[in-house]
Tab-separated table of N, CA and C in Angstrom:
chain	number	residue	atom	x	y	z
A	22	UNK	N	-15.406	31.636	4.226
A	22	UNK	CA	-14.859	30.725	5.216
A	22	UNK	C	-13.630	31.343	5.872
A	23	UNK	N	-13.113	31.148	7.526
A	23	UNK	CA	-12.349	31.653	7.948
A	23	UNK	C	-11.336	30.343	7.704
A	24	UNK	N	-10.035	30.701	7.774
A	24	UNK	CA	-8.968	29.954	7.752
A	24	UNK	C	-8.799	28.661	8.492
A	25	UNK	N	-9.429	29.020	10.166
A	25	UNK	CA	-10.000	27.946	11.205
A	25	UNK	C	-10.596	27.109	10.572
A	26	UNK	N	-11.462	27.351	9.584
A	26	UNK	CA	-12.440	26.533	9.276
A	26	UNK	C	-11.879	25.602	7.956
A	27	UNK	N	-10.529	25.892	7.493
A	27	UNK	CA	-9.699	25.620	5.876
A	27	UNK	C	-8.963	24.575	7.094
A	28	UNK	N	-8.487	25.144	7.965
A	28	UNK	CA	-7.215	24.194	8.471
A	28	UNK	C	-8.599	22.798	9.263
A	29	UNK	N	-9.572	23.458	9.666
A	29	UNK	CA	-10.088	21.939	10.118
A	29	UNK	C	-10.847	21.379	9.449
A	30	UNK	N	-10.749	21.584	8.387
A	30	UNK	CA	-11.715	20.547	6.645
A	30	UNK	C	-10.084	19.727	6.617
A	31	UNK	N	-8.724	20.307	6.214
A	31	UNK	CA	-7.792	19.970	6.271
A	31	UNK	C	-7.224	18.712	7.347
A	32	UNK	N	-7.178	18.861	8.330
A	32	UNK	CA	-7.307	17.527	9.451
A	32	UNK	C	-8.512	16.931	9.081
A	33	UNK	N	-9.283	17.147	9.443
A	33	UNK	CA	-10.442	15.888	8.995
A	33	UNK	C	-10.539	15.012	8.113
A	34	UNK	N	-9.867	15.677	6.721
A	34	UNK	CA	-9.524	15.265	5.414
A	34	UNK	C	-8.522	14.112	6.123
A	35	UNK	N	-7.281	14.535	6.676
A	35	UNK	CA	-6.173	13.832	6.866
A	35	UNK	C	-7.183	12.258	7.746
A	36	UNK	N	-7.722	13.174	8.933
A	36	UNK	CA	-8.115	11.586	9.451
A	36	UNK	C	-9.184	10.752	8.762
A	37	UNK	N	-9.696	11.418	7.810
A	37	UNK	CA	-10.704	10.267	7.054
A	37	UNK	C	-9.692	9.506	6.748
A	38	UNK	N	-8.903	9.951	5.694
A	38	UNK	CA	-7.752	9.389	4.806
A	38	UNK	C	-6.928	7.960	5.786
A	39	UNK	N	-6.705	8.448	7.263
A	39	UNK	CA	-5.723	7.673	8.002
A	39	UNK	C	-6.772	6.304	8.381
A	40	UNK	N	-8.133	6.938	9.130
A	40	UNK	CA	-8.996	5.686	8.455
A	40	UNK	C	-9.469	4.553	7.754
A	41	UNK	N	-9.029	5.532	6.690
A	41	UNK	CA	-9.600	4.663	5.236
A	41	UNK	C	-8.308	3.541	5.040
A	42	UNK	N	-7.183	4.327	5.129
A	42	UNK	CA	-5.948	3.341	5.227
A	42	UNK	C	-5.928	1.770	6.213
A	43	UNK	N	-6.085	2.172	7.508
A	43	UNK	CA	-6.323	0.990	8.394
A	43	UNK	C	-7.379	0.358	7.999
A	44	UNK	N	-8.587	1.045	7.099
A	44	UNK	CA	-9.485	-0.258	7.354
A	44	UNK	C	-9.176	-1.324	6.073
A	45	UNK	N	-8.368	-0.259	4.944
A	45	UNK	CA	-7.805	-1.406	3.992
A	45	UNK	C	-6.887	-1.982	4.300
A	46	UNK	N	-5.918	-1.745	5.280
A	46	UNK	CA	-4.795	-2.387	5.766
A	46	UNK	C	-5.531	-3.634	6.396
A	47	UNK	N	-6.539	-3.825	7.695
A	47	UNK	CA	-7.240	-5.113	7.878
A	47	UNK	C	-7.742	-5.898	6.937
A	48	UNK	N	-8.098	-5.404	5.727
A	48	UNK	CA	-8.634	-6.249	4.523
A	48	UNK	C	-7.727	-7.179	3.984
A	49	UNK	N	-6.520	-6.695	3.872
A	49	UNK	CA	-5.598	-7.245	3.489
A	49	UNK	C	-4.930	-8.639	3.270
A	50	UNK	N	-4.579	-9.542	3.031
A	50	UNK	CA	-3.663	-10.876	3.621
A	50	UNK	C	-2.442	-10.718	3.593
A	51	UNK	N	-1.892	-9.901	2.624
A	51	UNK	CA	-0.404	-10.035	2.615
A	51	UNK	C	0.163	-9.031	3.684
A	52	UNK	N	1.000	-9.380	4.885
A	52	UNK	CA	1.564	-8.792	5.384
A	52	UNK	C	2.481	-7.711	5.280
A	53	UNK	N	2.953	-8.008	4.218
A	53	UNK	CA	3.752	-6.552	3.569
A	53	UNK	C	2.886	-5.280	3.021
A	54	UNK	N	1.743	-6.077	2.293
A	54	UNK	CA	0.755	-5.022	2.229
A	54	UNK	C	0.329	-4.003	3.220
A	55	UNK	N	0.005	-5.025	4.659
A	55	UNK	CA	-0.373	-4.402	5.843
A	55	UNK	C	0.938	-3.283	6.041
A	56	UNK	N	1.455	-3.328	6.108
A	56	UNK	CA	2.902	-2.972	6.817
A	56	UNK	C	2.743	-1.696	6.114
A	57	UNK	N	2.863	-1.443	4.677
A	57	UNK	CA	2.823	-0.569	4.067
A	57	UNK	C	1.595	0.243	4.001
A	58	UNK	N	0.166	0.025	4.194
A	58	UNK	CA	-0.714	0.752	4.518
A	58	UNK	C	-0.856	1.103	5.711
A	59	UNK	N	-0.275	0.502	6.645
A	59	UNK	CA	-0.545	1.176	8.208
A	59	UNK	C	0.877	2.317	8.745
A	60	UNK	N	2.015	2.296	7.339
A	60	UNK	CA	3.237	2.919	7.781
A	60	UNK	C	2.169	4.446	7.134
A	61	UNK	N	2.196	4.139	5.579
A	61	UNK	CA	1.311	5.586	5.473
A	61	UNK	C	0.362	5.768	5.965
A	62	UNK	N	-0.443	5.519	6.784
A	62	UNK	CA	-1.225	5.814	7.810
A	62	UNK	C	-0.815	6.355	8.697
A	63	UNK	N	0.656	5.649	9.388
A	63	UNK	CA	1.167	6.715	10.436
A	63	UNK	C	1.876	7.481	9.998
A	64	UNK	N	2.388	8.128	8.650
A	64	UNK	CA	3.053	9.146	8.563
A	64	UNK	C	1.685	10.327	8.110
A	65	UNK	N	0.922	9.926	7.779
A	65	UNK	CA	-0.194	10.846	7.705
A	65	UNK	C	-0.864	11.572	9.095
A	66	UNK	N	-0.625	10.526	9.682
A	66	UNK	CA	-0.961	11.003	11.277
A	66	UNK	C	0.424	11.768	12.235
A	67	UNK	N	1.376	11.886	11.671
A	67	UNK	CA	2.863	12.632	12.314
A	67	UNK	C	2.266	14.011	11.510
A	68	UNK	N	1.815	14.041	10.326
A	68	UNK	CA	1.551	15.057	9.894
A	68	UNK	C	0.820	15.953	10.376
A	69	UNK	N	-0.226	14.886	10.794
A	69	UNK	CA	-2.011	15.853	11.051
A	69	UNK	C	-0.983	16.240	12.260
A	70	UNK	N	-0.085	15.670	13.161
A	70	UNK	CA	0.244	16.044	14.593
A	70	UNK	C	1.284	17.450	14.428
A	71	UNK	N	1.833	17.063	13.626
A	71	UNK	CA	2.963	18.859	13.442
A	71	UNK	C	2.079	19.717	12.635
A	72	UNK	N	1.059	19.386	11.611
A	72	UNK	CA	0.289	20.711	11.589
A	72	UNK	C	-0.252	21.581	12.793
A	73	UNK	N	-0.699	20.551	13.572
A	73	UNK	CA	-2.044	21.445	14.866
A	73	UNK	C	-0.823	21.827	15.376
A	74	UNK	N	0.709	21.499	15.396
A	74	UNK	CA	1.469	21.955	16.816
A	74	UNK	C	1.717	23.471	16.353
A	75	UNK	N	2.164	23.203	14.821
A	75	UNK	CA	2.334	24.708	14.186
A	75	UNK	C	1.383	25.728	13.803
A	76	UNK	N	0.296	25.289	13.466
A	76	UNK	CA	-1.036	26.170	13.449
A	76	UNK	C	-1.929	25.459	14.379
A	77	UNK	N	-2.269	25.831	15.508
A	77	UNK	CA	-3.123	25.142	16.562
A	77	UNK	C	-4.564	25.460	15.865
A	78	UNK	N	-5.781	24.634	15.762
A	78	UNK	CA	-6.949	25.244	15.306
A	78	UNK	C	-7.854	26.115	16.801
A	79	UNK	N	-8.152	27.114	16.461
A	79	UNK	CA	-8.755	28.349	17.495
A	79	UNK	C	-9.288	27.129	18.518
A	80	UNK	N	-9.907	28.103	19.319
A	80	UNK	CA	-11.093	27.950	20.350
A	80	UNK	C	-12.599	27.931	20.030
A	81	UNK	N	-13.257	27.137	19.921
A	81	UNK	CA	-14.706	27.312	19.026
A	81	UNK	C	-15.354	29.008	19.661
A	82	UNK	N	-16.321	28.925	18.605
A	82	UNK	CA	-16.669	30.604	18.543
A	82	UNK	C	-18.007	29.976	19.856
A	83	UNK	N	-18.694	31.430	19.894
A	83	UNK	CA	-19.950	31.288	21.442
A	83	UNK	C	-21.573	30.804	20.145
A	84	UNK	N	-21.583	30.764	18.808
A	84	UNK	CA	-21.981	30.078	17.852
A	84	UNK	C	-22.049	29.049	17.211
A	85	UNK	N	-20.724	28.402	17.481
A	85	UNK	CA	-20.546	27.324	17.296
A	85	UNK	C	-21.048	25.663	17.762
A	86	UNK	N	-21.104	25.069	17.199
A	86	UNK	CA	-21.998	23.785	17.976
A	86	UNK	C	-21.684	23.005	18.734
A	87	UNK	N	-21.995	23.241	20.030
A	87	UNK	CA	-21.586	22.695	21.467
A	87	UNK	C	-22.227	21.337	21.229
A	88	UNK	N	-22.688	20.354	20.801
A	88	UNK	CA	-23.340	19.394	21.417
A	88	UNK	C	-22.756	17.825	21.708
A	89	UNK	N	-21.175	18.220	21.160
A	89	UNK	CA	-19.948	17.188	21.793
A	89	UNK	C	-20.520	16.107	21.391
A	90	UNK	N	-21.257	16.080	19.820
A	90	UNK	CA	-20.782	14.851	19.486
A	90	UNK	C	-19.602	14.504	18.782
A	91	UNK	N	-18.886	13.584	18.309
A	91	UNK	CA	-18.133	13.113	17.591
A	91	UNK	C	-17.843	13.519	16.473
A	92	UNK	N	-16.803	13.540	15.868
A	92	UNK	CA	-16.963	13.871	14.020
A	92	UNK	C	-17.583	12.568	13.529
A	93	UNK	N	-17.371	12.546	12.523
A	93	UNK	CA	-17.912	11.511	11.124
A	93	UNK	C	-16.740	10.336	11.235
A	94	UNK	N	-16.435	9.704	11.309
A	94	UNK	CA	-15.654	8.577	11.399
A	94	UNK	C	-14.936	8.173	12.591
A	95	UNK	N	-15.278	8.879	13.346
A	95	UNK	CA	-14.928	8.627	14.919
A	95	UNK	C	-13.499	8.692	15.184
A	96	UNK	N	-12.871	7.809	16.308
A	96	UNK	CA	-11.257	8.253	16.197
A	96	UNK	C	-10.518	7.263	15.297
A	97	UNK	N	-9.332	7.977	14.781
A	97	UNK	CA	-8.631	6.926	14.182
A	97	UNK	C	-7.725	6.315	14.935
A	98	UNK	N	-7.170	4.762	14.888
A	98	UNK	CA	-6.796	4.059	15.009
A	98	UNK	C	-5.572	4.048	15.499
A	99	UNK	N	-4.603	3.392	16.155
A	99	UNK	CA	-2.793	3.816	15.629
A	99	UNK	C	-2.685	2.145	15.363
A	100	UNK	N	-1.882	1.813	13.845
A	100	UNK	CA	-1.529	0.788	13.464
A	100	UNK	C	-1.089	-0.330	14.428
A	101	UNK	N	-1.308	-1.594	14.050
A	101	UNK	CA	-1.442	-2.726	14.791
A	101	UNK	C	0.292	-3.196	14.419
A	102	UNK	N	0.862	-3.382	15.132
A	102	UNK	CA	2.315	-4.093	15.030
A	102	UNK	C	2.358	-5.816	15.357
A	103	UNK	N	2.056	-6.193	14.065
A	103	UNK	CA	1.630	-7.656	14.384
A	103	UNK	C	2.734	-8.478	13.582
């Protein structure tokens, strides 16, 4: 595996994770609960954002799979301020 390919298992990881957070944060009732799963949600997502600024992931290779679909969990969310 090339490194490109370590750093974007790495984000993906992060946005499943930021995902998985919001959708337990909606499950929720207690508001403090919410508060606290959607804050680590967004500090997970400041993260995924200063990794790519400091290691940008490449340019896909002329092999690589053009067919622009989506990843696996689609986009994540940014927390609800309710």
């Amino acid at each position: 595996m090339k490194a490109n390919e370590y750093r974007r298992g790495y984000h993906d990881g992060l946005r499943e994770a930021i995902t998985w957070l919001h959708a337990r944060a909606r499950e929720m009732n207690d508001p403090h609960a919410k508060r606290i799963l959607n804050t680590a949600a967004f500090h997970l997502g400041a993260e995924v954002a200063d990794e790519r600024r400091r290691f940008p992931i490449a340019e896909a290779s002329v092999d690589a799979d053009t067919s622009g679909q989506c990843t696996p969990g689609g986009p994540v969310e940014p927390p609800s301020h309710r």
